[in-house]
């Protein structure tokens, strides 16, 4: 066991603080809307906190330093700049998504409102929910892997057992729904920033400063793992690194364009009080992320200067915990490792919430719209779904199959290829219709998978390009959508029939909706 | 290194410009439900004390 008293104290305080935050936030009585999207009334502070904490996952806190260690500054273009560009274009989507007076509660419901507003059972909503379920399960799985690595490093408990500790955090944060997730996420975001600042200080102190780090990585030829092939001298400071520009641009585009339409972000845009709060939320999120990533970049490069090669058999995902344990004083090391754990917990709870919501709210309830279910019962069912998915994510993480940051890139690429045109055209082009959405989702997802299997250099670009072609053909070969499908995203004041359709969709999904409306909404005459 | 940081810096400048334009559009629309308050970076009116 490599347990130090500082680690126990910091870890204990973190658990107590998290439990207290969860308890305080769970005091609010939660409706189904509260559980899924915070009741569309979130302010800027919590909005930025939860966005930052969700954004900073193990893929960023462990994967980015890991890739900087492995490939050098190319990781800044591929992952850091890619994800920042994604967040930079998100305000444009947020501005539109949060416009309707009666917004959707989930991403698949948004797709239904936009493309199948008159269907009693929306096939597209269910298909999108299934794709989301698969993607978010992989995301959650990756967070559990990261949690296990850190928990194993802190406690010395074998990784295979350490990952089960995640369930304790899941119980505390996720079961309270969106408000609990947002509150604990905000605490986690502050901890991540403080912990990484401590880690940065330790690395700078051990290396003697940024100048020394750059001097060391400029000439290093040390292999990634002991006994591995040596690196080419100077490659760590070249922009394309060992990837080559083609592969690096593929990663950049998948992270930038794919992440921007990731369903959990679209759902995040539904939570703020209004459209301007949604725009400002993403702007402040980017600003808050800058110091976090400065820390990660310096730590990643500094790690190469401090520990030129990893022990054989260790992946670069281990570099962060290894460095802080070896070169930081115990208290500083504990703070940094808690920051990584906070990143894993805060992203996983959010991902599992989306995963559970998609399987229960968008699949089960969409398939059985007439089944009697009160709001309290539905919220409890959601809690159970989330917890069971957490258990599955933990079991699946016993033998982790892929690198953390790369796993995110695959899922973001698939989401981007499938959802890019249905989301962007749906929000900015009135002519975009149901046939176009089906074409976009099926052709985009299918082409991405085929391109990936065939080892295409840029499967995301292939998927998105073929999908664009399919969407345009489908849209122009079929009739324009009814105004009830798009009006809420383009006009301030919508017609009564559009309002009626939105209320009916929400009421079908939520028996306790306050406003009773007729079930006989039909497309308005053109 | 400089090229890599340039990619990153450009995306940061981009979000500031985009957010500014969108907030201006919301203000120009005058729609209170969207967050038009008369102040560019304020999304809700302060309640009267």
XYZ file of C-alpha atoms in Angstrom:
575
model
C 0.000 0.000 0.000
C 1.325 3.438 -0.917
C -1.150 5.304 1.254
C -0.002 8.486 2.927
C -1.874 10.306 5.722
C -2.165 13.439 3.515
C -3.952 11.403 0.864
C -6.395 10.002 3.424
C -7.166 13.453 4.865
C -7.658 15.148 1.481
C -9.663 12.210 0.157
C -11.844 12.118 3.289
C -12.516 15.854 3.109
C -13.418 15.528 -0.560
C -15.942 12.771 0.158
C -17.518 14.736 3.043
C -17.680 17.920 0.971
C -19.239 16.085 -1.956
C -21.809 14.413 0.305
C -22.725 17.761 1.862
C -23.138 19.415 -1.554
C -25.294 16.548 -2.768
C -27.451 16.683 0.341
C -27.947 20.457 0.008
C -28.858 20.251 -3.662
C -31.206 17.314 -3.119
C -33.280 19.478 -0.768
C -34.956 20.883 -3.859
C -38.016 18.882 -4.819
C -37.303 17.638 -8.310
C -39.770 17.188 -11.102
C -38.964 15.090 -14.142
C -37.889 18.285 -15.933
C -35.631 19.148 -12.982
C -34.108 15.670 -13.097
C -33.361 15.763 -16.833
C -32.502 19.413 -17.579
C -32.652 21.337 -14.325
C -36.122 22.654 -15.153
C -34.748 25.063 -17.819
C -33.950 27.613 -15.108
C -30.223 27.273 -14.485
C -28.210 30.420 -13.792
C -24.781 31.279 -15.156
C -22.653 30.232 -12.159
C -23.931 26.656 -11.920
C -24.156 26.455 -15.703
C -20.490 27.321 -16.145
C -19.482 25.064 -13.231
C -21.253 22.016 -14.596
C -20.086 22.711 -18.161
C -16.446 23.043 -17.101
C -16.551 19.913 -14.958
C -18.291 17.882 -17.657
C -15.877 19.214 -20.254
C -12.834 18.320 -18.176
C -12.994 14.554 -18.156
C -10.321 11.924 -17.640
C -9.727 12.168 -21.391
C -8.523 15.720 -20.836
C -6.907 15.472 -17.384
C -5.177 12.138 -17.988
C -5.405 11.655 -21.753
C -4.064 15.064 -22.823
C -0.903 14.965 -20.654
C -0.573 11.347 -21.778
C -0.654 12.274 -25.464
C 1.643 15.262 -24.892
C 4.037 12.819 -23.257
C 3.694 10.377 -26.157
C 3.598 12.707 -29.189
C 4.551 16.204 -28.007
C 2.775 19.447 -28.943
C 0.761 17.792 -31.741
C -1.675 16.860 -28.959
C -2.418 20.574 -28.533
C -3.753 20.745 -32.110
C -5.518 17.377 -32.086
C -7.221 17.494 -28.705
C -6.874 20.854 -26.955
C -7.518 23.102 -29.983
C -10.080 20.615 -31.330
C -12.147 20.624 -28.143
C -11.780 24.387 -27.723
C -13.010 24.965 -31.255
C -15.967 22.690 -30.492
C -16.786 24.792 -27.435
C -16.212 27.965 -29.435
C -18.905 27.084 -31.980
C -21.309 25.798 -29.330
C -22.753 29.256 -28.521
C -24.232 29.299 -32.044
C -26.103 26.080 -31.302
C -26.997 27.123 -27.748
C -28.476 30.368 -29.075
C -30.937 28.377 -31.198
C -31.608 25.358 -28.969
C -32.731 27.492 -26.013
C -34.979 29.774 -28.073
C -38.302 27.888 -27.842
C -40.686 28.821 -25.059
C -41.309 25.108 -24.510
C -37.930 23.456 -25.102
C -37.208 19.762 -25.326
C -35.982 17.954 -22.218
C -33.534 15.634 -23.928
C -31.614 15.494 -27.195
C -33.769 12.719 -28.728
C -36.876 14.716 -27.754
C -35.390 17.756 -29.514
C -34.949 15.590 -32.637
C -38.553 14.450 -32.309
C -39.909 17.988 -31.902
C -37.953 19.148 -34.942
C -38.555 16.202 -37.266
C -41.459 14.049 -36.106
C -43.730 16.366 -34.144
C -46.921 14.616 -35.202
C -45.893 10.991 -34.695
C -47.499 9.221 -31.758
C -44.353 7.065 -31.399
C -41.287 8.717 -32.918
C -38.956 6.152 -34.473
C -36.280 8.787 -34.943
C -36.366 9.682 -31.242
C -35.847 6.016 -30.357
C -33.054 5.484 -32.915
C -31.196 8.575 -31.693
C -31.668 7.454 -28.080
C -30.167 4.039 -28.893
C -27.118 5.663 -30.547
C -26.780 7.969 -27.546
C -27.009 5.061 -25.165
C -24.138 3.251 -26.897
C -21.947 6.375 -27.108
C -22.526 7.490 -23.523
C -21.990 4.034 -22.198
C -18.536 4.074 -23.798
C -17.897 7.555 -22.373
C -18.956 6.430 -18.879
C -16.814 3.321 -19.193
C -13.770 5.497 -19.994
C -14.389 7.685 -16.947
C -14.560 4.605 -14.735
C -11.228 3.431 -16.180
C -9.683 6.817 -15.308
C -11.209 6.725 -11.836
C -9.800 3.231 -11.294
C -6.287 4.286 -12.321
C -6.311 7.211 -9.874
C -7.990 5.322 -7.035
C -5.459 2.518 -7.503
C -2.623 5.061 -7.387
C -3.959 6.756 -4.244
C -4.849 3.664 -2.263
C -2.758 0.871 -3.755
C -5.961 -1.181 -4.066
C -5.696 -3.261 -7.286
C -7.289 -1.514 -10.285
C -9.857 -4.285 -10.745
C -11.229 -3.565 -7.261
C -10.568 0.180 -7.206
C -13.090 0.809 -10.001
C -15.926 -0.388 -7.727
C -15.265 2.656 -5.519
C -16.803 4.648 -8.348
C -20.260 3.356 -7.392
C -20.065 5.190 -4.049
C -19.510 8.491 -5.865
C -22.182 7.646 -8.387
C -24.709 7.094 -5.595
C -23.807 10.462 -4.101
C -23.863 12.594 -7.206
C -25.920 11.072 -9.961
C -29.043 9.853 -8.241
C -30.169 13.391 -7.408
C -30.513 14.215 -11.088
C -29.403 17.301 -12.956
C -29.379 19.701 -9.983
C -27.194 17.411 -7.879
C -24.929 16.788 -10.842
C -24.650 20.541 -11.488
C -23.941 21.390 -7.844
C -21.319 18.687 -7.328
C -19.863 19.458 -10.752
C -19.302 23.073 -9.725
C -17.457 21.898 -6.607
C -15.478 19.472 -8.755
C -14.610 22.195 -11.290
C -13.108 24.378 -8.551
C -11.210 21.374 -7.174
C -9.896 20.471 -10.624
C -8.482 23.975 -11.089
C -6.894 24.056 -7.617
C -5.533 20.508 -7.888
C -3.992 21.092 -11.308
C -2.425 24.361 -10.144
C -0.774 22.370 -7.343
C 0.385 19.774 -9.878
C 1.773 22.507 -12.138
C 3.696 24.001 -9.238
C 5.200 20.602 -8.408
C 6.277 19.962 -12.017
C 7.753 23.466 -12.464
C 9.614 23.122 -9.190
C 10.999 19.691 -10.110
C 12.051 20.691 -13.646
C 13.299 24.201 -12.901
C 10.798 25.968 -15.206
C 9.249 25.975 -18.681
C 12.585 26.779 -20.371
C 14.177 23.640 -18.989
C 11.166 21.557 -20.023
C 11.323 22.788 -23.636
C 15.088 22.263 -23.770
C 14.665 18.680 -22.568
C 11.814 17.679 -24.894
C 13.520 19.323 -27.908
C 16.344 16.782 -27.848
C 14.815 13.725 -26.181
C 14.900 10.396 -27.984
C 13.692 8.387 -24.993
C 11.066 5.778 -25.943
C 7.564 6.064 -24.482
C 8.026 2.793 -22.600
C 11.276 1.326 -21.343
C 12.616 -1.024 -24.036
C 10.469 0.527 -26.807
C 11.683 2.089 -30.085
C 13.472 5.458 -29.576
C 11.795 8.715 -30.669
C 13.140 10.933 -33.435
C 14.995 13.869 -31.835
C 13.015 17.114 -32.023
C 9.713 15.479 -33.046
C 7.989 16.424 -29.788
C 8.018 20.120 -30.660
C 6.880 19.772 -34.294
C 3.175 20.637 -34.795
C 2.268 17.346 -36.508
C 4.385 15.161 -34.191
C 4.425 11.478 -35.078
C 0.850 11.603 -36.442
C 1.380 13.288 -39.827
C -0.920 16.141 -40.864
C -3.654 13.905 -42.342
C -4.193 11.866 -39.207
C -3.828 14.908 -36.961
C -6.457 16.885 -38.902
C -8.776 13.878 -38.664
C -8.441 13.925 -34.884
C -8.819 17.727 -34.796
C -11.983 17.687 -36.924
C -13.579 14.777 -35.070
C -12.967 16.512 -31.751
C -14.041 19.954 -32.997
C -17.054 19.296 -35.205
C -18.054 16.011 -33.614
C -17.984 17.275 -30.054
C -19.986 20.401 -30.924
C -23.083 18.327 -31.719
C -22.565 15.734 -28.985
C -26.012 15.163 -27.449
C -24.901 15.956 -23.893
C -23.953 19.454 -24.990
C -27.248 20.009 -26.798
C -28.977 18.913 -23.566
C -26.767 21.354 -21.616
C -28.074 24.203 -23.786
C -31.640 23.391 -22.717
C -30.872 23.923 -19.029
C -30.084 27.695 -18.825
C -32.760 30.289 -18.052
C -32.731 31.738 -21.548
C -30.858 31.858 -24.851
C -28.430 34.558 -23.736
C -27.554 32.648 -20.565
C -26.860 29.613 -22.788
C -24.523 31.653 -25.016
C -22.703 33.233 -22.060
C -22.443 29.848 -20.333
C -20.317 28.476 -23.175
C -18.251 31.646 -23.499
C -17.319 31.650 -19.799
C -16.711 27.912 -19.948
C -14.007 28.451 -22.581
C -12.423 31.218 -20.491
C -12.472 29.049 -17.333
C -10.864 26.198 -19.254
C -7.796 28.203 -20.325
C -5.891 27.982 -16.990
C -6.839 24.309 -16.647
C -5.322 23.480 -20.018
C -2.228 25.599 -19.478
C -1.593 23.411 -16.404
C -2.232 20.203 -18.355
C 0.060 21.166 -21.260
C 2.971 22.085 -19.002
C 2.464 18.993 -16.825
C 2.362 16.726 -19.911
C 5.566 18.130 -21.418
C 7.225 18.433 -18.005
C 6.534 14.755 -17.393
C 8.693 13.870 -20.418
C 11.525 15.915 -18.956
C 11.163 14.304 -15.526
C 10.384 10.719 -16.452
C 11.669 10.118 -20.015
C 10.210 6.604 -20.302
C 7.331 4.845 -18.582
C 7.794 1.407 -17.037
C 7.043 -1.361 -19.541
C 3.364 -2.244 -19.671
C 2.067 1.124 -18.381
C -0.030 3.216 -20.800
C 0.561 6.980 -21.052
C -2.779 7.459 -19.239
C -0.779 6.663 -16.082
C 1.702 9.507 -16.569
C -0.168 12.113 -14.534
C -0.629 9.991 -11.377
C 2.932 8.675 -11.645
C 4.461 12.149 -11.908
C 2.550 13.708 -9.027
C 3.300 10.738 -6.813
C 7.013 10.798 -7.554
C 7.692 14.534 -7.727
C 5.045 16.310 -5.633
C 4.954 16.556 -1.827
C 2.223 14.250 -0.423
C -0.362 16.994 0.148
C 0.171 18.494 -3.324
C 0.078 15.025 -4.885
C -3.143 14.232 -3.036
C -4.774 17.478 -4.231
C -3.803 16.767 -7.838
C -5.036 13.193 -7.770
C -8.307 14.286 -6.179
C -8.638 16.763 -9.066
C -8.307 13.910 -11.556
C -10.842 11.851 -9.650
C -13.190 14.847 -9.572
C -12.842 15.076 -13.356
C -13.757 11.400 -13.739
C -16.696 11.558 -11.314
C -18.123 14.813 -12.679
C -18.059 13.651 -16.285
C -19.237 10.115 -15.547
C -22.252 11.237 -13.515
C -23.324 13.513 -16.323
C -22.769 10.859 -18.989
C -24.643 8.233 -16.982
C -27.507 10.664 -16.466
C -27.768 11.063 -20.253
C -27.355 7.331 -20.741
C -30.119 6.533 -18.233
C -32.378 9.266 -19.567
C -32.026 8.038 -23.140
C -32.880 4.458 -22.218
C -35.772 5.275 -19.885
C -37.239 8.613 -20.990
C -36.607 8.400 -24.727
C -36.904 4.680 -25.387
C -39.108 3.083 -22.731
C -41.561 5.939 -22.317
C -41.606 6.713 -26.027
C -42.468 3.083 -26.796
C -45.240 2.983 -24.179
C -46.757 6.475 -24.265
C -50.078 5.316 -22.783
C -48.616 3.586 -19.741
C -49.769 5.237 -16.536
C -46.852 6.647 -14.557
C -46.703 9.460 -12.060
C -43.781 11.867 -11.916
C -42.278 10.593 -8.651
C -42.370 7.024 -9.948
C -40.775 8.054 -13.247
C -37.982 9.920 -11.455
C -37.287 6.858 -9.283
C -37.175 4.639 -12.368
C -34.652 7.033 -13.859
C -32.515 6.821 -10.706
C -32.545 3.015 -10.847
C -31.648 3.053 -14.570
C -28.719 5.385 -13.910
C -27.377 3.257 -11.073
C -27.680 -0.018 -12.994
C -25.856 1.550 -15.921
C -23.155 2.674 -13.494
C -22.746 -0.928 -12.314
C -22.481 -2.087 -15.934
C -19.921 0.621 -16.707
C -17.816 -0.537 -13.769
C -17.989 -4.206 -14.785
C -17.068 -3.307 -18.380
C -14.018 -1.363 -17.141
C -12.357 -4.384 -15.522
C -10.385 -4.973 -18.742
C -10.098 -1.539 -20.419
C -9.683 -1.913 -24.195
C -8.531 1.530 -25.386
C -6.624 4.699 -24.556
C -8.757 7.299 -22.792
C -8.399 10.275 -25.149
C -8.634 8.074 -28.255
C -11.862 6.484 -27.029
C -13.432 9.938 -26.777
C -12.283 10.783 -30.287
C -13.963 7.668 -31.738
C -17.299 8.420 -30.075
C -17.182 12.142 -30.884
C -16.380 11.237 -34.501
C -19.379 8.901 -34.688
C -21.707 11.431 -33.022
C -20.457 14.137 -35.369
C -20.984 12.051 -38.507
C -24.486 11.001 -37.405
C -25.857 14.183 -35.843
C -23.981 17.057 -37.481
C -26.428 17.793 -40.310
C -29.653 16.957 -38.433
C -28.586 19.394 -35.690
C -27.023 22.221 -37.722
C -29.526 22.150 -40.589
C -32.374 21.575 -38.141
C -31.539 24.773 -36.306
C -30.530 26.995 -39.236
C -32.445 25.733 -42.316
C -36.235 25.740 -42.349
C -36.327 23.387 -45.346
C -34.532 20.591 -43.425
C -37.043 17.796 -42.972
C -37.670 14.333 -41.569
C -36.281 12.436 -44.579
C -33.102 14.504 -44.379
C -32.730 13.703 -40.696
C -33.118 9.945 -41.264
C -30.592 10.113 -44.117
C -28.158 12.124 -41.988
C -28.281 9.798 -38.998
C -28.170 6.479 -40.871
C -25.749 7.404 -43.645
C -23.500 9.396 -41.289
C -23.237 6.710 -38.609
C -23.012 3.863 -41.134
C -20.340 5.521 -43.268
C -18.286 6.417 -40.188
C -18.278 2.796 -39.000
C -17.374 1.471 -42.472
C -14.622 4.090 -42.899
C -13.258 3.196 -39.475
C -13.258 -0.535 -40.279
C -11.465 0.193 -43.571
C -8.862 2.243 -41.659
C -9.637 5.520 -43.477
C -7.334 8.351 -42.381
C -10.274 10.648 -41.589
C -13.424 8.558 -40.971
C -15.273 11.559 -39.544
C -14.734 13.646 -42.702
C -15.814 10.706 -44.885
C -18.926 10.112 -42.772
C -19.887 13.790 -42.646
C -19.307 14.342 -46.389
C -21.311 11.308 -47.518
C -23.990 12.171 -44.974
C -24.234 15.745 -46.319
C -24.759 14.420 -49.817
C -27.476 12.009 -48.597
C -29.211 14.717 -46.559
C -29.400 17.162 -49.487
C -30.781 14.506 -51.839
C -33.362 13.374 -49.255
C -34.454 16.935 -48.432
C -34.909 18.053 -52.043
C -36.703 14.850 -53.053
C -39.298 15.184 -50.314
C -41.715 17.921 -49.283
C -40.914 20.793 -46.926
C -41.705 20.287 -43.234
C -44.793 21.716 -41.534
C -44.128 24.981 -39.754
C -44.798 23.327 -36.385
C -41.488 21.481 -36.861
C -39.191 24.493 -37.180
C -41.073 27.638 -36.132
C -39.941 27.646 -32.483
C -36.255 27.816 -33.524
C -36.719 30.742 -35.919
C -39.494 32.973 -34.555
C -39.959 34.743 -31.221
C -43.728 34.278 -31.296
C -44.988 30.942 -32.511
C -48.436 30.029 -33.798
C -50.892 28.330 -31.395
C -50.590 25.052 -33.314
C -46.784 24.959 -32.804
C -47.202 25.590 -29.108
C -49.877 22.929 -28.900
C -47.628 20.341 -30.583
C -44.718 21.057 -28.223
C -46.973 20.781 -25.192
C -48.448 17.542 -26.450
C -44.999 15.991 -26.951
C -43.904 16.942 -23.456
C -47.161 15.767 -21.973
C -46.877 12.396 -23.687
C -43.506 12.040 -22.071
C -44.585 13.428 -18.736
C -48.033 12.607 -17.359
C -47.822 15.321 -14.755
C -47.446 18.218 -17.208
C -49.328 21.178 -15.886
C -50.839 22.404 -19.074
C -53.541 20.200 -20.493
C -53.822 20.291 -24.241
C -55.762 18.588 -26.903
C -54.266 15.444 -28.364
C -55.647 16.312 -31.728
C -52.953 18.716 -32.928
C -52.647 18.394 -36.660
C -50.343 20.087 -39.188
C -51.546 23.602 -39.959
C -52.624 24.352 -43.510
C -49.823 25.837 -45.567
C 5.024 24.746 -30.847
C 3.956 28.207 -32.083
C 1.659 26.699 -34.727
C 0.040 24.434 -32.152
C -0.564 27.360 -29.798
C -1.895 29.445 -32.715
C -4.609 26.818 -33.367
C -5.596 27.012 -29.721
C -5.484 30.816 -29.491
C -7.628 31.231 -32.615
C -10.389 29.053 -31.163
C -10.391 31.149 -27.963
C -10.689 34.429 -29.896
C -13.398 32.857 -32.043
C -15.666 32.067 -29.067
C -15.395 35.627 -27.739
C -16.347 37.095 -31.121
C -19.207 34.639 -31.633
C -20.624 35.217 -28.140
C -20.444 38.989 -28.601
C -22.292 38.843 -31.924
C -24.981 36.528 -30.548
C -25.558 38.650 -27.442
C -25.884 41.696 -29.704
C -28.425 39.847 -31.854
C -30.471 38.941 -28.779
C -30.390 42.553 -27.605
C -31.377 43.764 -31.079
C -34.319 41.332 -31.086
C -35.632 42.847 -27.852
C -37.160 39.479 -26.889
C -37.089 39.322 -23.080
C -37.654 35.564 -23.055
C -34.387 35.109 -24.947
C -32.556 37.264 -22.412
C -32.724 40.779 -23.877
C -32.177 43.054 -20.882
C -30.740 46.245 -22.344
C -27.289 45.248 -21.155
C -25.049 43.231 -23.497
C -23.682 40.671 -21.036
C -26.567 40.521 -18.572
C -29.108 37.748 -19.114
C -31.711 38.715 -16.527
C -32.974 41.984 -15.150
C -32.006 42.668 -11.564
C -35.094 42.533 -9.393
C -36.185 45.820 -7.827
C -35.017 46.019 -4.255
